[in-house]
PDB file of C-alpha atoms and ligand atoms in Angstrom:
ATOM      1  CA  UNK A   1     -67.926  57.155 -37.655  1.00 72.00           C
ATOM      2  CA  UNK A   2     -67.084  53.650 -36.108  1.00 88.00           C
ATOM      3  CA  UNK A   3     -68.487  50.293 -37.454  1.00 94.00           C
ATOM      4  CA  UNK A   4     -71.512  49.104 -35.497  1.00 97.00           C
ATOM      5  CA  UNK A   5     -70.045  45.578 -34.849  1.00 98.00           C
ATOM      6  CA  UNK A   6     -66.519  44.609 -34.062  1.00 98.00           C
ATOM      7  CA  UNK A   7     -65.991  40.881 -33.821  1.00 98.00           C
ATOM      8  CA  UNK A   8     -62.112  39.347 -33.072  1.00 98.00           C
ATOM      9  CA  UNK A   9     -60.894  35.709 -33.040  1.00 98.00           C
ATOM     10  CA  UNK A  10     -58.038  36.636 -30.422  1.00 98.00           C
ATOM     11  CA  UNK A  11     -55.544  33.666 -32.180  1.00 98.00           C
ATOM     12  CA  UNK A  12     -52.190  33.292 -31.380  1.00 98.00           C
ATOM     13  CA  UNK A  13     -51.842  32.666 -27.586  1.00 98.00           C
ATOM     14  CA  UNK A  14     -50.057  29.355 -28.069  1.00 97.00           C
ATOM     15  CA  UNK A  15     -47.228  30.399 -29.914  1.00 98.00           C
ATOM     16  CA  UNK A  16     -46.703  33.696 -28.350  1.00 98.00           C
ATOM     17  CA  UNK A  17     -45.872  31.401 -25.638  1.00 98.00           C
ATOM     18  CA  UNK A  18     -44.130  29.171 -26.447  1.00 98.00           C
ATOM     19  CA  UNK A  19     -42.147  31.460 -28.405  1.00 98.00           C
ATOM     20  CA  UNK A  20     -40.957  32.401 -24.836  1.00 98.00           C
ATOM     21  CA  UNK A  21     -40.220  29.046 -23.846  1.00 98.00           C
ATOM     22  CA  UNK A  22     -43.422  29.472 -21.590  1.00 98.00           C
ATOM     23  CA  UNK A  23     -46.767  27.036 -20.789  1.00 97.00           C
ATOM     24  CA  UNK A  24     -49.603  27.995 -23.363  1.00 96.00           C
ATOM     25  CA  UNK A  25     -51.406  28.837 -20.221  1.00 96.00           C
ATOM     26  CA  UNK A  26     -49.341  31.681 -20.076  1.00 98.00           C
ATOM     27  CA  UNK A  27     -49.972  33.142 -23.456  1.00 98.00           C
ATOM     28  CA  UNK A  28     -53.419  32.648 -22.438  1.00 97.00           C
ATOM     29  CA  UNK A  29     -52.837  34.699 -19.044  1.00 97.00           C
ATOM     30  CA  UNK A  30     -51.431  37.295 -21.345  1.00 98.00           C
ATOM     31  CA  UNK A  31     -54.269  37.181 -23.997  1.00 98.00           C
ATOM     32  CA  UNK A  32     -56.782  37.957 -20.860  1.00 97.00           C
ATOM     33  CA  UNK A  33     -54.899  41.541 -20.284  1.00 98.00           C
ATOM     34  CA  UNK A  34     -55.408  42.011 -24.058  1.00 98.00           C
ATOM     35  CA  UNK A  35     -58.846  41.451 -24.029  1.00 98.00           C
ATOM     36  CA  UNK A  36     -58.906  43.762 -21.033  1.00 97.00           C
ATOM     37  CA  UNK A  37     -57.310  46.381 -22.582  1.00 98.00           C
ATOM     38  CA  UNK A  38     -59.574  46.482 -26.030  1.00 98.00           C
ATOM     39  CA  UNK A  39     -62.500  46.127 -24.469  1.00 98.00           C
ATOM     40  CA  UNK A  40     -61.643  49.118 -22.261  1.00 97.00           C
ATOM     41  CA  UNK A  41     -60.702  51.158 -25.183  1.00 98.00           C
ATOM     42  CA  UNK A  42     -63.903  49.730 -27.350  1.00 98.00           C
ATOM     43  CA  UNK A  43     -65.753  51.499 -24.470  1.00 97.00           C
ATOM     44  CA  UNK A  44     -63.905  54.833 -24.069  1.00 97.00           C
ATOM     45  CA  UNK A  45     -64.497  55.325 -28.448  1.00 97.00           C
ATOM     46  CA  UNK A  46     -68.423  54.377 -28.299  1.00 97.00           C
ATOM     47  CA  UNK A  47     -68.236  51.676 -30.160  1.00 98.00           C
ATOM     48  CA  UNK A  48     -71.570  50.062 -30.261  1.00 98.00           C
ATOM     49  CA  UNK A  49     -70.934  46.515 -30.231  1.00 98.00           C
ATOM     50  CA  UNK A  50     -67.997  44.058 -29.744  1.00 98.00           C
ATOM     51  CA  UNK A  51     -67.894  39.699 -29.950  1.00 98.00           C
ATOM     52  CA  UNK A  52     -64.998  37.983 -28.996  1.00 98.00           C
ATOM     53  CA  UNK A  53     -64.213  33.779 -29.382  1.00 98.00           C
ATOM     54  CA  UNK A  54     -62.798  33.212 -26.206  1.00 97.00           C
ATOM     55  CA  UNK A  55     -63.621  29.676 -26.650  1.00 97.00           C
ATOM     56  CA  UNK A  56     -64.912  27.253 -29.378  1.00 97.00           C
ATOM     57  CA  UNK A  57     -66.689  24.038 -29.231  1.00 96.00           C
ATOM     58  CA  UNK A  58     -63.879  22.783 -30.803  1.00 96.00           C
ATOM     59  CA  UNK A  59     -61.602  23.341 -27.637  1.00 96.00           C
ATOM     60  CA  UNK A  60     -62.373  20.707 -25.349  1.00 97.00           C
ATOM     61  CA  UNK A  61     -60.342  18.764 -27.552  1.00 96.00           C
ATOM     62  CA  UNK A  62     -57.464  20.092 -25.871  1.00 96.00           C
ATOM     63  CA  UNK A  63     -55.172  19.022 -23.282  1.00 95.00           C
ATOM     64  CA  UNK A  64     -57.281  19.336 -20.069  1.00 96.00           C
ATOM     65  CA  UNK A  65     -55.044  21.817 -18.269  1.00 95.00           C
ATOM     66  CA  UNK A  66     -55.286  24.167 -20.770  1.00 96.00           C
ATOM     67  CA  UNK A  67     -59.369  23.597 -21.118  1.00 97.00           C
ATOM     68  CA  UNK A  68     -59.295  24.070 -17.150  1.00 96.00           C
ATOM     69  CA  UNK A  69     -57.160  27.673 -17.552  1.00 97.00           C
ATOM     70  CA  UNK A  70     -59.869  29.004 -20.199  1.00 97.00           C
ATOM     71  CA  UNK A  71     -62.790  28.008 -18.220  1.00 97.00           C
ATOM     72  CA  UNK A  72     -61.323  29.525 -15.011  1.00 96.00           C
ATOM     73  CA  UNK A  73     -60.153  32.553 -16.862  1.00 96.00           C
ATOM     74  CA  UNK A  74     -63.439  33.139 -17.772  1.00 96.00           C
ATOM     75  CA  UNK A  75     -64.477  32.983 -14.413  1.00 95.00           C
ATOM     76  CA  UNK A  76     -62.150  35.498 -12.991  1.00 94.00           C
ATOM     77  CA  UNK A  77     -62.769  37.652 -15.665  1.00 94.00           C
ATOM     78  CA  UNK A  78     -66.222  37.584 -14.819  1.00 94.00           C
ATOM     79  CA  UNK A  79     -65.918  37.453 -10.916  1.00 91.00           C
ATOM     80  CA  UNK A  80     -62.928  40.544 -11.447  1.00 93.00           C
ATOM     81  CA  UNK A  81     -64.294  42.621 -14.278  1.00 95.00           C
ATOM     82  CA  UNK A  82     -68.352  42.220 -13.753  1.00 95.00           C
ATOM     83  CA  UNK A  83     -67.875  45.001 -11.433  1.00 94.00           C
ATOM     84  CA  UNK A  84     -66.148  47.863 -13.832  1.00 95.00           C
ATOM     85  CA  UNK A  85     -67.861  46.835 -16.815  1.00 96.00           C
ATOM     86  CA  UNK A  86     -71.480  47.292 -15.294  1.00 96.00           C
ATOM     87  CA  UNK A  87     -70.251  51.002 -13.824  1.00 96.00           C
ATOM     88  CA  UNK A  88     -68.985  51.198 -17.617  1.00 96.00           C
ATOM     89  CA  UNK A  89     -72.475  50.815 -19.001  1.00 98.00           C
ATOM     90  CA  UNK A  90     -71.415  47.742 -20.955  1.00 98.00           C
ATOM     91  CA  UNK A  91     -73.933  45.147 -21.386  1.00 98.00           C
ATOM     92  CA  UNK A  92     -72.471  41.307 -21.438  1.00 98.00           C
ATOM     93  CA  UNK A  93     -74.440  38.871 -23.812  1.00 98.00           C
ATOM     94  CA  UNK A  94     -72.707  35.356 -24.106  1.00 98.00           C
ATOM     95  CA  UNK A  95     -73.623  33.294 -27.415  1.00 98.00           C
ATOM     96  CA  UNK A  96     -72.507  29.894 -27.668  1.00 98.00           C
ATOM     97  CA  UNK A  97     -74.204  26.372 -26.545  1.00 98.00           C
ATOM     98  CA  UNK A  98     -74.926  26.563 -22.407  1.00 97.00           C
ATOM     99  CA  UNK A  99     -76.251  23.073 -22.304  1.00 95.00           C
ATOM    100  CA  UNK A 100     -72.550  21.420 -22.230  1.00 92.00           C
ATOM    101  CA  UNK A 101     -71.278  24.024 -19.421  1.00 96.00           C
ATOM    102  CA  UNK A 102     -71.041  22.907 -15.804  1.00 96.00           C
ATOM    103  CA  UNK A 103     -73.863  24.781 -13.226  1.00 97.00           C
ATOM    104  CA  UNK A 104     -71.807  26.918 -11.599  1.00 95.00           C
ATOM    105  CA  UNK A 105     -70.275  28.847 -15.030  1.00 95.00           C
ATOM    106  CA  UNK A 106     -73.893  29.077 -16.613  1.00 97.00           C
ATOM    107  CA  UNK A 107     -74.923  30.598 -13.362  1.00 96.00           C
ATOM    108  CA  UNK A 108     -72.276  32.903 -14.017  1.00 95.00           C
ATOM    109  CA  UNK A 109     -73.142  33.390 -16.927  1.00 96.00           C
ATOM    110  CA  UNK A 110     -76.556  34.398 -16.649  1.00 97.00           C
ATOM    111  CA  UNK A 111     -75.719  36.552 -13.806  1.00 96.00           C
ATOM    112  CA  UNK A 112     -72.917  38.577 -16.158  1.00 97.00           C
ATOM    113  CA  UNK A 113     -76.218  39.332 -18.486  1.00 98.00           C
ATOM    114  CA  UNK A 114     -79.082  40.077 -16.082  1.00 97.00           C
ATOM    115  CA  UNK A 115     -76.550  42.896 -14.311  1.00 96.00           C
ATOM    116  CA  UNK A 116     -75.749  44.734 -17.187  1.00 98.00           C
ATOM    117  CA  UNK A 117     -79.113  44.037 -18.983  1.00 98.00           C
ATOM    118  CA  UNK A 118     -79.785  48.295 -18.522  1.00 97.00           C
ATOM    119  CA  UNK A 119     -76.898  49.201 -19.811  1.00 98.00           C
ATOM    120  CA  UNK A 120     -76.532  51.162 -22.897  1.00 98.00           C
ATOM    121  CA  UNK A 121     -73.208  51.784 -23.714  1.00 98.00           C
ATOM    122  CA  UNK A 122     -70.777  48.823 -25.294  1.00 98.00           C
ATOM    123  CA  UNK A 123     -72.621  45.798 -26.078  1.00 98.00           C
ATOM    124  CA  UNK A 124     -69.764  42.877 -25.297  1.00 98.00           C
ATOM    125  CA  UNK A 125     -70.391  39.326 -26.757  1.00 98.00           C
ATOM    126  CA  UNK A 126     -68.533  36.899 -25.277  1.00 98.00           C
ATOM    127  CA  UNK A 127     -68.529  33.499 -27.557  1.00 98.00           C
ATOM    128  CA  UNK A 128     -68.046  30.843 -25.063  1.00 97.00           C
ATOM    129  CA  UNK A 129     -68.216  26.918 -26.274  1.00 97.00           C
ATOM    130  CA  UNK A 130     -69.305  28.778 -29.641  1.00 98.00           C
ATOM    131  CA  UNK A 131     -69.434  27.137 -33.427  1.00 98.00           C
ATOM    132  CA  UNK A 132     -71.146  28.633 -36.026  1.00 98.00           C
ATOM    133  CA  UNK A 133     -72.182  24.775 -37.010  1.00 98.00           C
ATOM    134  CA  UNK A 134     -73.450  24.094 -34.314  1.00 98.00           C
ATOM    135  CA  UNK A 135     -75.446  27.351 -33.683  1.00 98.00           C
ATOM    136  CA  UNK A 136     -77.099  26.421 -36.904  1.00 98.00           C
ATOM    137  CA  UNK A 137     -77.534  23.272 -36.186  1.00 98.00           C
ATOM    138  CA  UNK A 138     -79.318  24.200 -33.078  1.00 98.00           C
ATOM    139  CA  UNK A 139     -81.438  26.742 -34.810  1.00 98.00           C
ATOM    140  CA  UNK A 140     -82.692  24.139 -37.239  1.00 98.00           C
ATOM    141  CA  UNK A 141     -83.825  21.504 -34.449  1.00 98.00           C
ATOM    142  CA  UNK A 142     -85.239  24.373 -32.670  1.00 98.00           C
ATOM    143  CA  UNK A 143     -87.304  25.188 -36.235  1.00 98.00           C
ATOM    144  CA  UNK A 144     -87.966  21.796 -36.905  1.00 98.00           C
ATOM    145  CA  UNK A 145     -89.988  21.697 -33.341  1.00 98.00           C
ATOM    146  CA  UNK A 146     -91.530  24.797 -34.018  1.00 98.00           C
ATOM    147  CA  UNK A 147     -93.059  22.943 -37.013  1.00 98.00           C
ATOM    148  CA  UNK A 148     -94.191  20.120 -35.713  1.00 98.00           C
ATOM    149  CA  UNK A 149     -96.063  22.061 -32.743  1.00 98.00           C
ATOM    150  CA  UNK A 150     -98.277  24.186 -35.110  1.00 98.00           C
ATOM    151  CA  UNK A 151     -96.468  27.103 -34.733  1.00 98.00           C
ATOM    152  CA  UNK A 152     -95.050  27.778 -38.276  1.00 98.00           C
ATOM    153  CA  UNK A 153     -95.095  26.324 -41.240  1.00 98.00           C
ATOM    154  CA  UNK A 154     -91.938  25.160 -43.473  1.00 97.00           C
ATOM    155  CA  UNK A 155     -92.801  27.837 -46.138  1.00 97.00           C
ATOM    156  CA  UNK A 156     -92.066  30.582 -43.498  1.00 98.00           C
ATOM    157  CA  UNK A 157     -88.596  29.489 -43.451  1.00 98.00           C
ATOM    158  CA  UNK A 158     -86.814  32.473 -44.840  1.00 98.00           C
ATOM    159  CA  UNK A 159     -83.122  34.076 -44.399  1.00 97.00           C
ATOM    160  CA  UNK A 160     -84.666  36.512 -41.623  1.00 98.00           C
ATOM    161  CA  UNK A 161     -86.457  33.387 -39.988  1.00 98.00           C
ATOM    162  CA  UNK A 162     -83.558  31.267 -40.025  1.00 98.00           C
ATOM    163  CA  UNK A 163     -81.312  34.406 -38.312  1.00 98.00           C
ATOM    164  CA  UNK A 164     -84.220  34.938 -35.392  1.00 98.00           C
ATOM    165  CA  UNK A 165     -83.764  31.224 -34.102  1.00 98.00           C
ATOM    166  CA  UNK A 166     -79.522  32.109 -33.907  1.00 98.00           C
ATOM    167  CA  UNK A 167     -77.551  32.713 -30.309  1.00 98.00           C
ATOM    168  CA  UNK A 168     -77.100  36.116 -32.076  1.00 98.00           C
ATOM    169  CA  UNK A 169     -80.983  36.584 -33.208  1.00 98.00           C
ATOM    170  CA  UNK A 170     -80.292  40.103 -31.198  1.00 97.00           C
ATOM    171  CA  UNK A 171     -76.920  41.356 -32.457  1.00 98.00           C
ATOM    172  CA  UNK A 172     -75.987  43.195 -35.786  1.00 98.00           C
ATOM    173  CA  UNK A 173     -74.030  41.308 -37.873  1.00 98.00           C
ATOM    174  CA  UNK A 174     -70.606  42.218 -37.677  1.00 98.00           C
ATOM    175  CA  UNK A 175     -69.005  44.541 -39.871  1.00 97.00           C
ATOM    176  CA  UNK A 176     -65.656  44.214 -39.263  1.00 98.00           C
ATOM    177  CA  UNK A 177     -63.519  40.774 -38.741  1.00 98.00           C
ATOM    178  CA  UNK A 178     -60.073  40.742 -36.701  1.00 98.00           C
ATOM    179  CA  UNK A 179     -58.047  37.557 -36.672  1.00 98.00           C
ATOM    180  CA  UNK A 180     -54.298  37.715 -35.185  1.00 98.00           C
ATOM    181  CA  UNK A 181     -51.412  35.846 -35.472  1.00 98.00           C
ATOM    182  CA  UNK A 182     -51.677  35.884 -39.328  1.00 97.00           C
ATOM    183  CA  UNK A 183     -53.687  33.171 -39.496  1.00 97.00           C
ATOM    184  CA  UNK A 184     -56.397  33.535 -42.212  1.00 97.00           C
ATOM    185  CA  UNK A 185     -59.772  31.429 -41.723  1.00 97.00           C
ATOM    186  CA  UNK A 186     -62.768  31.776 -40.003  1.00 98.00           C
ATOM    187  CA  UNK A 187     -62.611  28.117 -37.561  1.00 97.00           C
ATOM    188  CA  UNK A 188     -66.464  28.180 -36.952  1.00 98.00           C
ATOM    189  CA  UNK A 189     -66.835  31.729 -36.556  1.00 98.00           C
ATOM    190  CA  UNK A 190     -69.815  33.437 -37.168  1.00 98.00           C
ATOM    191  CA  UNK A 191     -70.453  31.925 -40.483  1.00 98.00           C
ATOM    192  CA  UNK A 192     -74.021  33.027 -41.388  1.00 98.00           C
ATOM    193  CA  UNK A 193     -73.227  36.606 -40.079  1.00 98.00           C
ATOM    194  CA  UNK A 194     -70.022  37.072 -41.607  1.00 98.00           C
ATOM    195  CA  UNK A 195     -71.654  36.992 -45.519  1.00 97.00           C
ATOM    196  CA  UNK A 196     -70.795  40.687 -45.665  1.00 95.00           C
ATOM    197  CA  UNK A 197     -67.990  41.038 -43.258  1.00 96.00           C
ATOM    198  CA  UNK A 198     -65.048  42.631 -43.727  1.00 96.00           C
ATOM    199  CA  UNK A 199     -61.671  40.829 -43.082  1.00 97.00           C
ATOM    200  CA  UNK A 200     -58.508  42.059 -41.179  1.00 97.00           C
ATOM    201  CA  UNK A 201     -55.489  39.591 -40.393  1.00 98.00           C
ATOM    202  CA  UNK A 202     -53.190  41.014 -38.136  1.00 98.00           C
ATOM    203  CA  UNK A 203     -49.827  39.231 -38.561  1.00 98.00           C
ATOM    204  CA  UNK A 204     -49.316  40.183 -34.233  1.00 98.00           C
ATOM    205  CA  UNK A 205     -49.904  37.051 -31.737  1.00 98.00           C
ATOM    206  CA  UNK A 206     -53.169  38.101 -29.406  1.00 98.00           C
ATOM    207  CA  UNK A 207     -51.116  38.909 -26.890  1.00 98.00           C
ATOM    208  CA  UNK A 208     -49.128  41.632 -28.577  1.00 98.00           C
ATOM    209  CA  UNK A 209     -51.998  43.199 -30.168  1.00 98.00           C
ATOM    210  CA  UNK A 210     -52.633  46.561 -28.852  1.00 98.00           C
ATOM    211  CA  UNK A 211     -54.904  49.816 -29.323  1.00 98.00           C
ATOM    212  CA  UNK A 212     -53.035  50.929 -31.738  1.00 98.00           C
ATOM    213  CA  UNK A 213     -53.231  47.784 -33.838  1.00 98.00           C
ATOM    214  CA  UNK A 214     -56.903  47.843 -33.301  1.00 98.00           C
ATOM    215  CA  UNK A 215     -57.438  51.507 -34.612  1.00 97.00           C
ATOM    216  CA  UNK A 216     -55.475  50.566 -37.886  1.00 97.00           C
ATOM    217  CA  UNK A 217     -57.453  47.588 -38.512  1.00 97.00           C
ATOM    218  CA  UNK A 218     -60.549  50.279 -38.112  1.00 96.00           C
ATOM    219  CA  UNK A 219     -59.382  52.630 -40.332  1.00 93.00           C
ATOM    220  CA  UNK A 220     -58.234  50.271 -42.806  1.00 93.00           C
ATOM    221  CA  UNK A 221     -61.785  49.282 -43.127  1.00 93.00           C
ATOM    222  CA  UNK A 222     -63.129  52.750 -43.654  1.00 89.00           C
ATOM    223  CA  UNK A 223     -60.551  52.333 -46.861  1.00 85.00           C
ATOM    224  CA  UNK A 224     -63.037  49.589 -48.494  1.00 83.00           C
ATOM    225  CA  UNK A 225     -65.905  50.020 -50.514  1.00 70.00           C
ATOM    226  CA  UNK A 226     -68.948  47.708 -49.013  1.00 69.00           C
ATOM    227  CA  UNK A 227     -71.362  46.949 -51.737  1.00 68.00           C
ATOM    228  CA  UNK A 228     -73.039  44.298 -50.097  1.00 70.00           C
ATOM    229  CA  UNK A 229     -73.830  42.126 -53.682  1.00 73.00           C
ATOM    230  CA  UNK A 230     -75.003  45.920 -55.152  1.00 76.00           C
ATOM    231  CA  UNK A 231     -73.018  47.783 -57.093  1.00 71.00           C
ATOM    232  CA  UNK A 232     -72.353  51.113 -54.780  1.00 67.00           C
ATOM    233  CA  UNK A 233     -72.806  50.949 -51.280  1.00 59.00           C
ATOM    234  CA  UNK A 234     -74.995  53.147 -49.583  1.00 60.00           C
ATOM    235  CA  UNK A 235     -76.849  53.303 -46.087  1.00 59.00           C
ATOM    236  CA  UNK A 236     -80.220  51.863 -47.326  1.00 60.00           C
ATOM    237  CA  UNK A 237     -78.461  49.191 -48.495  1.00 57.00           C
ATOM    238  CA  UNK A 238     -77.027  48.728 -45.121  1.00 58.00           C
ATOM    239  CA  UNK A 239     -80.324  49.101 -43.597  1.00 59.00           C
ATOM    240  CA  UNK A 240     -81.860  46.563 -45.737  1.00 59.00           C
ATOM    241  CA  UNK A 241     -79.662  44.091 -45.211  1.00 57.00           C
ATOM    242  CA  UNK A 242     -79.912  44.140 -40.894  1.00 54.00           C
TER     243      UNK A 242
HETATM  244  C1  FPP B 301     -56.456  31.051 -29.510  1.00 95.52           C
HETATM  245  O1  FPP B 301     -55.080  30.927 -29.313  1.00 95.52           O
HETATM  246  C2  FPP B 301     -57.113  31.543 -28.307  1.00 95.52           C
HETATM  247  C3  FPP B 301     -57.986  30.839 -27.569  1.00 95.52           C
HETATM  248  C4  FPP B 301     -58.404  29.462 -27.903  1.00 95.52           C
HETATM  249  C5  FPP B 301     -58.593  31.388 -26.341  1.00 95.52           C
HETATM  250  C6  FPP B 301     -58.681  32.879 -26.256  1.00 95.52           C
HETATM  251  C7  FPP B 301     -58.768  33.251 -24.822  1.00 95.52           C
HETATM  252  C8  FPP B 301     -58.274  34.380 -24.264  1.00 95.52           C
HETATM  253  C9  FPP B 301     -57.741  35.488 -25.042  1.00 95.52           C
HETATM  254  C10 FPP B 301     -58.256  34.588 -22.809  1.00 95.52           C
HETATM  255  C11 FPP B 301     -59.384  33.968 -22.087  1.00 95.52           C
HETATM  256  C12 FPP B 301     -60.566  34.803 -22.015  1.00 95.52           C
HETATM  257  C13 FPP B 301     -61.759  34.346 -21.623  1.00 95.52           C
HETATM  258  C14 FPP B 301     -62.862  35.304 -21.362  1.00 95.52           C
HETATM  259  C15 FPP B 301     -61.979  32.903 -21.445  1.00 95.52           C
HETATM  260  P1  FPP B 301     -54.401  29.513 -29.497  1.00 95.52           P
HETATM  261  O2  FPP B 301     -54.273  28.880 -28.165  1.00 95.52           O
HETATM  262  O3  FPP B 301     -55.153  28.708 -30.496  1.00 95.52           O
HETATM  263  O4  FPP B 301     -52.991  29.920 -30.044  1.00 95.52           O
HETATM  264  P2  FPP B 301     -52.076  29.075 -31.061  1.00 95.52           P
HETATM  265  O5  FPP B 301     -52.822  29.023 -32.361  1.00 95.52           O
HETATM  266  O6  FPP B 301     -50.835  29.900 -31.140  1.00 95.52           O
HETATM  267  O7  FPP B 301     -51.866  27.736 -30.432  1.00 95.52           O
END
């Protein structure tokens, strides 16, 4: 059996490049056929669903050429991949806050999700201008509003509540963690839905990380016992807690 929910922070681009004495760009290039090539294989095992932070809201901060080759990366990988991945029966959600994203990549955004809304095969999240504070933060304005119109009251304000006004209101939370390039933190990722996570740091730069790493870090989870704050895990548990 595979975990439901796969999510990756694909770190590591930088220095795989420059460890080649190449623009960051490049390791970014590189990353790109990475992500190609797990999502692919994420597909062909049935796993169910899949997030990866392809871009923070922490990244504009960066030098603008390298801000300009992850937004137009994510263009061609949407203008280049849409295709395959719809006759792959993966379905595209993005997550992440739209409002700061020019027209014509929201556009593209939307049009990724309405293609593949039938599909029922991989379910691919792509976080893009995604931070966990500020998807909270938005959730709580967005509650605060509902209060004031009428339309709940602050008593109703409970753990499920507070997950239902999230980007991710829709998605499981995931079971399984991956960062690369040894780093070990979570930068903004997924905060509220990692409580029960489990971890895997891959010591590999994004770019080197291949199918093979990914099917060790998946059976090196079904090694740990989840208890989720109980003391034995079992699938009620589980079911509770989703
Ligand atoms: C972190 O590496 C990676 C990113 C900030 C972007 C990840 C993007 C891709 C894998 C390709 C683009 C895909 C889409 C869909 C936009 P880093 O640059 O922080 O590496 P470093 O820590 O070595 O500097």
């Amino acid at each position: 059996m595979l975990p439901c929910h796969i999510a990756i922070i694909m770190d590591g681009n930088g220095r795989w490049a420059c460890a080649r004495k190449l623009p960051r760009v490049a390791g970014h290039r590189a990353g790109m056929e990475t992500l190609r090539t797990i999502v692919h294989h994420a597909a062909s095992i049935g796993l169910k669903w899949l997030t990866l932070y392809a871009f923070s809201s922490e990244n504009w901060a960066r030098p603008v050429d390298e801000v300009q080759c992850l937004l137009s990366l994510l263009k061609l990988f949407i203008h280049d991949d849409l295709f395959e991945l719809r006759e792959n029966n993966v379905r595209v959600h993005v997550i992440g806050k739209r409002s700061d994203l020019a027209k014509d990549i929201v556009v593209l955004l939307e049009k990724a999700e309405k293609l593949t809304t039938e599909n029922t095969g991989l379910n691919l999240v792509v976080a893009f201008n995604y931070g966990s504070r500020d998807e909270i933060v938005r959730a709580v304005r967005k509650i605060a509003a509902d209060i004031t119109a009428g339309k709940i009251r602050g008593n109703d304000i409970t753990n499920n509540l507070l997950t239902s006004y999230l980007d991710t209101a829709h998605i499981p939370d995931p079971d399984l963690i991956i960062r690369t390039s040894g780093e070990m933190r979570l930068s903004n990722f997924l905060l509220w839905q990692a409580a029960y996570s489990e971890f895997s740091f891959v010591p590999c730069c994004w770019p080197d990380f291949s199918v093979v790493d990914f099917e060790a870090a998946i059976a090196n989870f079904y090694a740990r016992e989840r208890r989720f704050g109980n003391l034995k895990y079992t699938d009620d548990i589980r079911g509770s807690l989703l």
